[in-house]
Coordinates of C-alpha atoms in Angstrom, one line a residue:
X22 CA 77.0 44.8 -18.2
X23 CA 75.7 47.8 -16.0
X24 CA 77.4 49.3 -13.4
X25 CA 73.8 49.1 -11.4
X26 CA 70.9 46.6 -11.2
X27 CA 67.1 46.3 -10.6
X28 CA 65.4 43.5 -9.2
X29 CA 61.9 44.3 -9.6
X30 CA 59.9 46.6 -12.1
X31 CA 57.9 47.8 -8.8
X32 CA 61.1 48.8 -6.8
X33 CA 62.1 52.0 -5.3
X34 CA 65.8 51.5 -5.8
X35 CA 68.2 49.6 -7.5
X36 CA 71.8 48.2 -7.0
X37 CA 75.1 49.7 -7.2
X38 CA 77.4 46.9 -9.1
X39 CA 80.2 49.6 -8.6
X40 CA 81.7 52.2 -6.1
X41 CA 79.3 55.4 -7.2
X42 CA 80.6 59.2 -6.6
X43 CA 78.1 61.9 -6.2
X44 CA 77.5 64.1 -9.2
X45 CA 77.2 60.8 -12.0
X46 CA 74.2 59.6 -14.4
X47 CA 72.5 56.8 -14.1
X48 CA 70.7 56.0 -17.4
X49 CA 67.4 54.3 -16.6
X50 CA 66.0 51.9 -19.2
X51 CA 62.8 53.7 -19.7
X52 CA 65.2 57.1 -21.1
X53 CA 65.1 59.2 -18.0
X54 CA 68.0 60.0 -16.4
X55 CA 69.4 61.6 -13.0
X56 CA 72.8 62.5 -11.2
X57 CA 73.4 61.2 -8.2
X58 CA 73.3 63.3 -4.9
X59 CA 75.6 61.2 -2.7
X60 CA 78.3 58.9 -3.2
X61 CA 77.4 55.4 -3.2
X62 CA 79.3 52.3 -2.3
X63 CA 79.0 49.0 -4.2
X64 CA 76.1 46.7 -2.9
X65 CA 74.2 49.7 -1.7
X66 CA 70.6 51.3 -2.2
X67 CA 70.3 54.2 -5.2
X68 CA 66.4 55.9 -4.7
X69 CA 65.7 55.9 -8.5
X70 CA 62.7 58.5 -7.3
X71 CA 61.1 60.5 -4.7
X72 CA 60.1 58.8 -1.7
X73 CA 58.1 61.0 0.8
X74 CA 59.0 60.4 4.6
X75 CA 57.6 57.5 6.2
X76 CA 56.9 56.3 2.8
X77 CA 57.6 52.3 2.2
X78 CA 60.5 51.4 0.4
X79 CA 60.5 48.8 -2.0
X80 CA 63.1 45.8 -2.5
X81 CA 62.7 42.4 -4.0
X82 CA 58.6 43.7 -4.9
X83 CA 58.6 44.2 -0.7
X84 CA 58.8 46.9 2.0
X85 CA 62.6 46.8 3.3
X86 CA 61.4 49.8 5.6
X87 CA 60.4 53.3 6.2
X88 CA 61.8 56.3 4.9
X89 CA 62.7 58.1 8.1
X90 CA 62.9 61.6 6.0
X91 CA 62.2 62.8 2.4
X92 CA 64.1 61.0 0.0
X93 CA 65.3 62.5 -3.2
X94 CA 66.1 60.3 -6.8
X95 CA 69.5 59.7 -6.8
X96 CA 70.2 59.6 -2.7
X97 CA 72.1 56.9 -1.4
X98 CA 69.8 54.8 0.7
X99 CA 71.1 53.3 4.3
X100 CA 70.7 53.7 8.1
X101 CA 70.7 57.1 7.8
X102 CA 67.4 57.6 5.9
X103 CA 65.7 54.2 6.4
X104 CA 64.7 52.4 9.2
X105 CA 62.6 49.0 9.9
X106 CA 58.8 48.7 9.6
X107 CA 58.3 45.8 11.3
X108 CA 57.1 46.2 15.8
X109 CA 55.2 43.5 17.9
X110 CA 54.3 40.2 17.7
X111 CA 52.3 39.7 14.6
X112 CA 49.0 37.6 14.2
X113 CA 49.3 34.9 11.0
X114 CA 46.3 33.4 8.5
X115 CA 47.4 30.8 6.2
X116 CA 46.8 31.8 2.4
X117 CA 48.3 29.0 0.5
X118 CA 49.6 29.8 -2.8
X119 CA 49.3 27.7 -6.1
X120 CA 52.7 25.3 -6.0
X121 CA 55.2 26.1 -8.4
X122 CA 56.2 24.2 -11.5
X123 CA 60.0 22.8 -10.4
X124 CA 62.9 21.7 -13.5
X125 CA 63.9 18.4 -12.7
X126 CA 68.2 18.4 -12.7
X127 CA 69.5 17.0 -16.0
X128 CA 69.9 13.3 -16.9
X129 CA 73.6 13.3 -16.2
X130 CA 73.4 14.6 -12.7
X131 CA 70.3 12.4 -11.2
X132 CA 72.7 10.1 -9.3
X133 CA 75.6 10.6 -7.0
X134 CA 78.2 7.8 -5.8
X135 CA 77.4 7.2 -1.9
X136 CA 78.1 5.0 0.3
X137 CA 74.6 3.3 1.4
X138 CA 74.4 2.2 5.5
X139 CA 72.7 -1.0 6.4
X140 CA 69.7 1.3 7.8
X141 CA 69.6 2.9 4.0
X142 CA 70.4 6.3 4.8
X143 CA 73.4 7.5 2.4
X144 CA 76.8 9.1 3.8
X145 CA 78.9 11.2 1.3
X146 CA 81.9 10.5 3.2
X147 CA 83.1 7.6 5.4
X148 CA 85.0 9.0 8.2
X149 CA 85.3 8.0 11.8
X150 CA 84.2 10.8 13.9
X151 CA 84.8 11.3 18.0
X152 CA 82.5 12.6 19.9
X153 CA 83.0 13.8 23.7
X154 CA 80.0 13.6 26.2
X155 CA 82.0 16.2 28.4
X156 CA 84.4 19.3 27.7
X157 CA 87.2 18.6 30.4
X158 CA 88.4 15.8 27.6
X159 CA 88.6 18.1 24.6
X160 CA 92.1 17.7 24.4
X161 CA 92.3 13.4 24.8
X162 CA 90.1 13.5 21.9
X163 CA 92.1 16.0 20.3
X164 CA 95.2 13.7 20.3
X165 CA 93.0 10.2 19.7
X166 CA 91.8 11.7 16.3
X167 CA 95.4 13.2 15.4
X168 CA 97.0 9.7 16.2
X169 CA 93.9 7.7 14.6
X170 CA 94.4 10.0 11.4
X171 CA 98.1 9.0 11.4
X172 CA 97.2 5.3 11.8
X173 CA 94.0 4.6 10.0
X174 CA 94.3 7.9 8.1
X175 CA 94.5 5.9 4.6
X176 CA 91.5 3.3 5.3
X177 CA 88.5 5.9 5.5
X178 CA 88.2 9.3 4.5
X179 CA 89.4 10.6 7.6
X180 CA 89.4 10.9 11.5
X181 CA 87.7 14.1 12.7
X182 CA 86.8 15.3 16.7
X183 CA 84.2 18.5 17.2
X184 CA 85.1 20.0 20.3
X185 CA 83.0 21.9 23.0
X186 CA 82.7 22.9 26.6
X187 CA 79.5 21.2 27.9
X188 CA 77.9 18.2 28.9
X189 CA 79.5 18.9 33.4
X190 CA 77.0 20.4 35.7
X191 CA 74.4 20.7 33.0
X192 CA 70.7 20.0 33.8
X193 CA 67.0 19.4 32.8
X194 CA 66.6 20.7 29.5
X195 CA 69.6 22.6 29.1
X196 CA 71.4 18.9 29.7
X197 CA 68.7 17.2 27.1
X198 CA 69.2 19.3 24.4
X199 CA 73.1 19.1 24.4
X200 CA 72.4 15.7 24.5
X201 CA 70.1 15.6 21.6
X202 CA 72.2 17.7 19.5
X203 CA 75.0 15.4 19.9
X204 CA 73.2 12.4 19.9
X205 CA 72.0 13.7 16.3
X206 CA 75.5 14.0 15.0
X207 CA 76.6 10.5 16.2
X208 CA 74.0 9.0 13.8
X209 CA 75.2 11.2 10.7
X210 CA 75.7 8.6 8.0
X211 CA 78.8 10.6 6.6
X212 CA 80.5 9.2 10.1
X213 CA 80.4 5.3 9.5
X214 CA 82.1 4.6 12.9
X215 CA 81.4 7.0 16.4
X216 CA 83.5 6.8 19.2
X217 CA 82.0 8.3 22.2
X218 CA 83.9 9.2 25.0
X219 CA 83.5 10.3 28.5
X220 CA 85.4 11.4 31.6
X221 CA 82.9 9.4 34.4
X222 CA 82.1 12.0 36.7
X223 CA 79.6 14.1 34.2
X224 CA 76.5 14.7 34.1
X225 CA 76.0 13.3 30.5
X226 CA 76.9 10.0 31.4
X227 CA 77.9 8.0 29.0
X228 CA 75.1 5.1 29.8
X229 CA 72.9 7.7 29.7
X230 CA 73.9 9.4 26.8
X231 CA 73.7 6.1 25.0
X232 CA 70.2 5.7 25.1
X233 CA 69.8 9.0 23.2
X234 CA 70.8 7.4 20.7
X235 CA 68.6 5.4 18.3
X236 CA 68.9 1.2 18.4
X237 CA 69.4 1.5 14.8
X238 CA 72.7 3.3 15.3
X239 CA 74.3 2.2 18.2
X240 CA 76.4 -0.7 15.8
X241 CA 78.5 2.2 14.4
X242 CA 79.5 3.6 17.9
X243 CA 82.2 2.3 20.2
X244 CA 81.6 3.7 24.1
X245 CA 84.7 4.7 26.1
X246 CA 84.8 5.8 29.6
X247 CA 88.0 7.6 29.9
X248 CA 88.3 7.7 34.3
X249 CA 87.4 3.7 34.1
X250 CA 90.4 2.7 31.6
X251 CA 94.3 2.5 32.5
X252 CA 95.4 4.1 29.0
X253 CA 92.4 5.7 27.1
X254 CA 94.7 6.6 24.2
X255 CA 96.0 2.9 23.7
X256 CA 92.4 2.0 24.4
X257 CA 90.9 4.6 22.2
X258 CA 92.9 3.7 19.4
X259 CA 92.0 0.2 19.9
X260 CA 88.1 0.8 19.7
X261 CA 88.9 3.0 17.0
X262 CA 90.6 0.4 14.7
X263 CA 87.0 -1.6 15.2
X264 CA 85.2 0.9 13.7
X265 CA 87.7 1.0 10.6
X266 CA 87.4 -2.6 10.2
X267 CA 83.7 -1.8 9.8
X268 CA 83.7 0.8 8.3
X269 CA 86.1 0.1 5.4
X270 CA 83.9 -2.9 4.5
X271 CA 81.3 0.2 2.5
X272 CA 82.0 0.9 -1.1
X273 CA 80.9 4.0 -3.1
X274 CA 78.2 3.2 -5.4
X275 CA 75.5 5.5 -7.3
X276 CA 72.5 6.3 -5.5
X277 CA 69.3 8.4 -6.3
X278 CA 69.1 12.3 -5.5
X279 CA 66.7 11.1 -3.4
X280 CA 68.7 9.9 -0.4
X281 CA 71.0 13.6 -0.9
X282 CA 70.6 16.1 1.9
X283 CA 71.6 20.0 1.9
X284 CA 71.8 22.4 4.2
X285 CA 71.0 26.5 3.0
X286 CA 73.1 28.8 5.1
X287 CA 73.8 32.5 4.6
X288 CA 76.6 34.3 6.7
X289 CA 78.7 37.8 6.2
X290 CA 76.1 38.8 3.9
X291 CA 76.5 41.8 1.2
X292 CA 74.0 43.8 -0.8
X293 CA 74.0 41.4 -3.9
X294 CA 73.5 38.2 -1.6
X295 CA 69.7 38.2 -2.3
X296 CA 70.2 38.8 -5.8
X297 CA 73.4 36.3 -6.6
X298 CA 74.1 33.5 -4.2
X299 CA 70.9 33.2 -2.4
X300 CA 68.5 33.0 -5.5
X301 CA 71.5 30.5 -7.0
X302 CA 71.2 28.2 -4.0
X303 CA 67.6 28.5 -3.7
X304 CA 67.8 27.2 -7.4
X305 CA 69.9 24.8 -6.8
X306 CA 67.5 23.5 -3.9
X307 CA 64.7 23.2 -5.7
X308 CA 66.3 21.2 -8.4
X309 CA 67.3 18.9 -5.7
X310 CA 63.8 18.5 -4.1
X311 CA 62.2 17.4 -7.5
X312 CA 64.2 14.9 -7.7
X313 CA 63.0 13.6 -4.7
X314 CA 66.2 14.9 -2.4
X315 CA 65.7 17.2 0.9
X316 CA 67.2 20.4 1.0
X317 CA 67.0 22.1 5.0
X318 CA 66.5 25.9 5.9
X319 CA 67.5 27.6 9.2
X320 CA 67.8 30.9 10.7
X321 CA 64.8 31.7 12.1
X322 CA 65.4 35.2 13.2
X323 CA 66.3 36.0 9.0
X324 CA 63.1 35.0 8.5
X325 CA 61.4 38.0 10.1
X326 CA 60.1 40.4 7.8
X327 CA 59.5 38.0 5.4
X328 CA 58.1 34.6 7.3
X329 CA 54.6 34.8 5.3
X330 CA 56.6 33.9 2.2
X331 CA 57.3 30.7 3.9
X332 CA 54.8 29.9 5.6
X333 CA 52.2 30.3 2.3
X334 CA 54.4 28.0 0.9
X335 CA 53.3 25.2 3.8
X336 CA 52.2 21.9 2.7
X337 CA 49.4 22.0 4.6
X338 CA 47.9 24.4 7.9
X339 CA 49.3 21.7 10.3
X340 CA 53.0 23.0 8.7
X341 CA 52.0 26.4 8.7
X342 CA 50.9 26.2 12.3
X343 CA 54.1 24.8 13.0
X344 CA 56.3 27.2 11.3
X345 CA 54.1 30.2 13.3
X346 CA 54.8 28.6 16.0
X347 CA 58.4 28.7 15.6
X348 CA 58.5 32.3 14.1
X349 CA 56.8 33.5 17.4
X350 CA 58.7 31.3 19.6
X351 CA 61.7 32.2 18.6
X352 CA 60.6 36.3 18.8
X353 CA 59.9 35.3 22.3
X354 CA 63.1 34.3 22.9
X355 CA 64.3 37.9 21.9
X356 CA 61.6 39.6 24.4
X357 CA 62.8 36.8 27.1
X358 CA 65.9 38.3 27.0
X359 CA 65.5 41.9 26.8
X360 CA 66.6 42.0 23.4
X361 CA 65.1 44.0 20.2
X362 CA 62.7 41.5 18.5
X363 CA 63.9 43.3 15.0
X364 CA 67.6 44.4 15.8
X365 CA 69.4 45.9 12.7
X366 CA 71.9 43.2 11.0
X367 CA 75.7 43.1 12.2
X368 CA 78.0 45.4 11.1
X369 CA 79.3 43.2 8.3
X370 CA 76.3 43.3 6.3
X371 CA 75.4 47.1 6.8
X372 CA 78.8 47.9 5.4
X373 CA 77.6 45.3 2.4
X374 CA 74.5 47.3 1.5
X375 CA 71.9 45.3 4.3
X376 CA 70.0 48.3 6.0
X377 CA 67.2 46.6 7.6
X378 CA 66.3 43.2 9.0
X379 CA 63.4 42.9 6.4
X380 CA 66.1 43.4 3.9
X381 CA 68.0 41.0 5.2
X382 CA 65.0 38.5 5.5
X383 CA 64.0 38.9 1.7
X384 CA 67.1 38.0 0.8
X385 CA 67.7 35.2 3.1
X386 CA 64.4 33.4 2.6
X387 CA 65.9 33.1 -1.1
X388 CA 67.9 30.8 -0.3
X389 CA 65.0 28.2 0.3
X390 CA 63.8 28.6 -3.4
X391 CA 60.5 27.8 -4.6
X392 CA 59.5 24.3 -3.0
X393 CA 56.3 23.9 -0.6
X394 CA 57.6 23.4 3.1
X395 CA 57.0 19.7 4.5
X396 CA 58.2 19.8 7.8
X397 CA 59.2 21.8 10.5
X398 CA 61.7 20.5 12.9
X399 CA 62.7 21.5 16.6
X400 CA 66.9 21.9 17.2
X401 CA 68.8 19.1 17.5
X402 CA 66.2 17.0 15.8
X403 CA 66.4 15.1 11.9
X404 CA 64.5 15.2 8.8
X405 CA 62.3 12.6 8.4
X406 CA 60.5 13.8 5.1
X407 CA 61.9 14.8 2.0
X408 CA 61.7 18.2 0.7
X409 CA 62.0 21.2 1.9
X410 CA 62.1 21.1 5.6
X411 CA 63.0 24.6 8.2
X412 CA 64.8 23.6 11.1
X413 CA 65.2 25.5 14.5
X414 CA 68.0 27.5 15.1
X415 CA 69.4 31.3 15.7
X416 CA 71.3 32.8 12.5
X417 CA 74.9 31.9 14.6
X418 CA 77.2 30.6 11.6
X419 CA 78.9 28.0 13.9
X420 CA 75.5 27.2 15.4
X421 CA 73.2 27.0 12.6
X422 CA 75.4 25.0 10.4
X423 CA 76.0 22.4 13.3
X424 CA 72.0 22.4 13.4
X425 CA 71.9 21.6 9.9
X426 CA 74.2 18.9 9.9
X427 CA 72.7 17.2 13.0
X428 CA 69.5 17.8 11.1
X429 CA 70.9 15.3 8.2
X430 CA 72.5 17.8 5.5
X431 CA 75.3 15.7 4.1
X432 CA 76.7 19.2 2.6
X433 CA 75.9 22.6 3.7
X434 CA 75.7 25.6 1.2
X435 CA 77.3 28.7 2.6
X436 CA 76.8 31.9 0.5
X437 CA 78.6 34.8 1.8
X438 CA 79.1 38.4 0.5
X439 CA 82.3 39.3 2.7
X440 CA 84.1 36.0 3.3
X441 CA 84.8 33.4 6.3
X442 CA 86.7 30.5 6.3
X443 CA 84.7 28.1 8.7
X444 CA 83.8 24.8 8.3
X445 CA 81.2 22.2 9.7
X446 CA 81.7 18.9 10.6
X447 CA 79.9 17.9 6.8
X448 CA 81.5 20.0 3.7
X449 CA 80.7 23.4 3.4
X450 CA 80.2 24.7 0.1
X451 CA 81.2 28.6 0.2
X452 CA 79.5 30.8 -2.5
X453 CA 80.9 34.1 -3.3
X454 CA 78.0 36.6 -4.0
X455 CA 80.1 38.7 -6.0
X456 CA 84.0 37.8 -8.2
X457 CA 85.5 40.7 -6.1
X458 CA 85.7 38.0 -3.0
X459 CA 85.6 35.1 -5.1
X460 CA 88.7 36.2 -6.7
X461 CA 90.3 37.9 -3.2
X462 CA 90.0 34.9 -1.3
X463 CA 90.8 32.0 -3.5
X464 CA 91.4 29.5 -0.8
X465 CA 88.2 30.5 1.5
X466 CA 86.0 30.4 -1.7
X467 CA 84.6 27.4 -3.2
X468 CA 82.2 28.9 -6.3
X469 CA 81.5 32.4 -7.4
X470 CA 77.7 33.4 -7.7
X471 CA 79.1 36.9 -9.2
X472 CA 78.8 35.3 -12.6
X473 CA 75.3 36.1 -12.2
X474 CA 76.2 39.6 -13.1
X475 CA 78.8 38.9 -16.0
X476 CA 76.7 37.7 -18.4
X477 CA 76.4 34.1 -17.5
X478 CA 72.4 33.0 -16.8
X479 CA 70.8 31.3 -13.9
X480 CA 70.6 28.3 -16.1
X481 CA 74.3 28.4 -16.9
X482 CA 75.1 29.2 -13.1
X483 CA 72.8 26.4 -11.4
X484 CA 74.1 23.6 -13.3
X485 CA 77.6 24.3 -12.9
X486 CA 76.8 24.6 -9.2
X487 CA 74.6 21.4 -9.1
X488 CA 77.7 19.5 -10.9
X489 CA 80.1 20.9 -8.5
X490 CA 77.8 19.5 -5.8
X491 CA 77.4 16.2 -7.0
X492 CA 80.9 15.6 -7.5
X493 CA 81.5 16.8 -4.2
X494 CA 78.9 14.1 -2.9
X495 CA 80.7 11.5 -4.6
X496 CA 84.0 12.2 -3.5
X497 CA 85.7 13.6 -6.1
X498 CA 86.3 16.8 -4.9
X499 CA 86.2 18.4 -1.1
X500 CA 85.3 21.7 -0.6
X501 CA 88.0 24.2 0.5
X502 CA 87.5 23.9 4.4
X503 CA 88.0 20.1 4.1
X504 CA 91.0 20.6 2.1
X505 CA 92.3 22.7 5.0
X506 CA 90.9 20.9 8.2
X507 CA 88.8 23.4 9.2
X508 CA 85.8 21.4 10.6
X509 CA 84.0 23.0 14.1
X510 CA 80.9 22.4 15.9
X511 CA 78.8 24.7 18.4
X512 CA 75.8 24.3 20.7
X513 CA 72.8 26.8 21.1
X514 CA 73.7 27.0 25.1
X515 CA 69.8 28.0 25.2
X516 CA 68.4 25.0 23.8
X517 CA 65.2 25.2 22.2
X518 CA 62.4 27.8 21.5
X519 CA 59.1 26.1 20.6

């Protein structure tokens, strides 16, 4: 195995695998050699030859930026000497490109074990779920769903409450999306019961809030007002054993790929994520898509730099309208609020090698694979089309990945170069872009995309992944942040963009 990598023939740097001191050789395949003139930490940008300033600088067969001075073969590559090419709001033209030729998942892992609602949506997991129209009763629900899991704890798959802070003195649209975001999570088919609950004096009523939810849903959800009954816990857990009566009437039984939903989530990126994890996932996603299933992007501000990949890849120019539409909304959003439309990543990823947004873009967008987009969606809303849909929301983990899941993801596929132990309310997968973390933090880590660089193939890497997913779906296995509890929503306070 090298120490370094290249992604593209047409690149202007490759990969440090390793921690690099100044003064080594690198060994290029071609014969020609050079020493390195800085030291280099692993994840990081090596210049494998002269770049003049204000020169682009290749990544992925892409400009990552602009050499801000002369660069020399064998400098380290980083803030310091590279900066973002990207300014303004851009103009689009959709050039479609010829679709790609997607593998089909093996025979054996075509079906998963579900449980199928009486509407025909699939749930992976059958779990009563409380959901609060109001903050001031986080902590009733709180004790409702620790008392229900001690009571009703063995007749579903669990009792879970996602707390948050709005739904009092919340208006217009800043009320209606809250409500629609929520609304969306009550008719997740991994919850087969809902109990909503209110205080009474909000301004997300409860009768209100009800009709934001759709008819076909509404025989899964108990209502509770909390101000109007004597003992809301007693009468909580009452409502609550309804739902478990319903709810343990569903059996598992195998289903098509077709009626499977994932989320594609990058957070705590590194240097390797676009080359490990993210291509892995968007592998992964595609296999799922042929087979019929839906696999949902977000992160909109991770696209920039690299949103014509996507939006060439639109099914048709009423998509690609659409998805300009939310590229440019969403940069508006940034100018709305004084901010820099192209702000460097966060400090987490420049210490993992990320120097630029377009860097961190190229990589992201990997994570979306190969498949033509078929829908764009506004936050808070669900897929209605299978495939590969992109769905409104800011790169926030908590955020995005409550986006996803009220968008319909049963699972959610979190690839990470530097770690985090959260958890959604559906299970999140966590994938390792490199064995150093996988192997550091065992019990955040649920599969290690580092194998990519140990000799294992993509082949190899996707269908142990894909596996590991399916059983996952079907219940016999959880992810790591189920194992420990750790499920948490969050709200974009801001709404939406378009």
């Amino acid at each position: 195995m090298n120490d370094w990598i290249a992604i593209q023939p047409q690149d202007d740097v490759i990969i440090a695998l390793r921690d690099y001191v100044k003064g080594e050789r690198i060994d290029l395949p071609d014969g020609h050699s050079f020493t390195l003139l800085d030291d280099v930490p692993k994840g990081h940008k090596i210049a494998v030859h002269d770049l003049a300033q204000g020169a682009d600088v290749m990544k992925y067969g892409f400009s990552i930026g602009i050499a801000q001075e002369a660069i020399a073969q064998g400098n380290w590559i980083h803030s310091h000497n590279l900066k973002t090419g990207l300014h303004g709001l851009l103009e689009y033209e959709y050039q479609p490109g010829q679709p790609m030729t997607i593998d089909m998942p093996p025979e054996h892992l075509r079906t998963f074990d579900g449980y199928l609602r009486p509407n025909g949506e699939a749930g992976i997991r059958n779990e009563i779920w409380i959901v609060n129209t109001v903050g001031c009763i986080n902590k009733v629900c709180e004790a409702l769903a620790r008392m229900g899991q001690s009571q009703f704890g063995s007749r579903v798959d669990g009792v879970y409450h996602f707390p948050h802070p709005f739904g009092c003195s919340q208006l217009g649209d800043d009320l209606k999306y809250t409500q629609q975001l929520l609304a969306s999570l009550v008719e997740h088919p991994n919850a087969g019961g809902v109990l909503v609950i209110g205080l009474g004096c909000e301004n997300n009523q409860v009768d209100q809030f009800r009709e934001c939810i759709a008819p076909e849903y509404r025989g899964k959800v108990r209502f509770l007002k909390a101000q109007e009954t004597e003992d809301e816990l007693e009468e909580g857990l009452r409502l609550m054993e309804e739902l478990v009566e319903l709810v343990e009437q569903e059996k598992r039984q195998p289903l098509p790929l077709s009626k499977l939903k994932i989320g594609l989530k990058c957070g705590g990126s590194d240097g390797l994520s676009g080359i490990t994890a993210n291509p892995l996932v968007g592998a992964v996603a595609d296999l799922l898509v042929a087979a019929g299933g839906t696999a949902i992007l977000t992160e909109v501000p991770e696209m920039f730099g690299a949103e014509t990949i996507l939006m060439n890849r639109a099914a048709d120019e009423h998509v690609f309208n659409d998805l300009v539409d939310l590229v440019n909304g969403f940069k508006q959003y940034f100018v709305n609020h004084g901010q820099n439309i192209y702000e460097n990543p966060s400090p987490g990823n420049k210490a993992g090698g990320i120097t630029t947004l377009e860097e961190k873009s190229l990589g992201c967008t990997q994570k979306g694979g190969r498949s033509s987009v078929v829908d764009v969606l506004r936050y808070g809303k669900r897929v209605t089309k299978t495939g590969l849909n992109i769905v409104e929301a800011p790169g926030n983990d908590l955020v995005s990945v409550t986006a996803l899941s009220a968008a319909g993801a049963h699972i959610v596929l979190f690839t990470t170069g530097r770690g985090t132990p959260f958890g959604g309310p559906v299970p999140t997968v966590k994938i390792a872009t490199q064995s150093d973390l996988a192997n550091r933090k065992k019990h955040w880590i649920d599969f290690n995309a580092g194998q990519l660089l140990e000799g294992q193939t993509m082949e190899q890497v996707k269908e142990q992944l894909f596996s590991q997913i399916i059983d996952i779906a079907s219940g016999r296995a959880q992810t790591l942040s189920e194992q420990h509890g750790f499920r948490e929503i969050a709200i974009f306070k801001d709404g939406v963009i378009l």
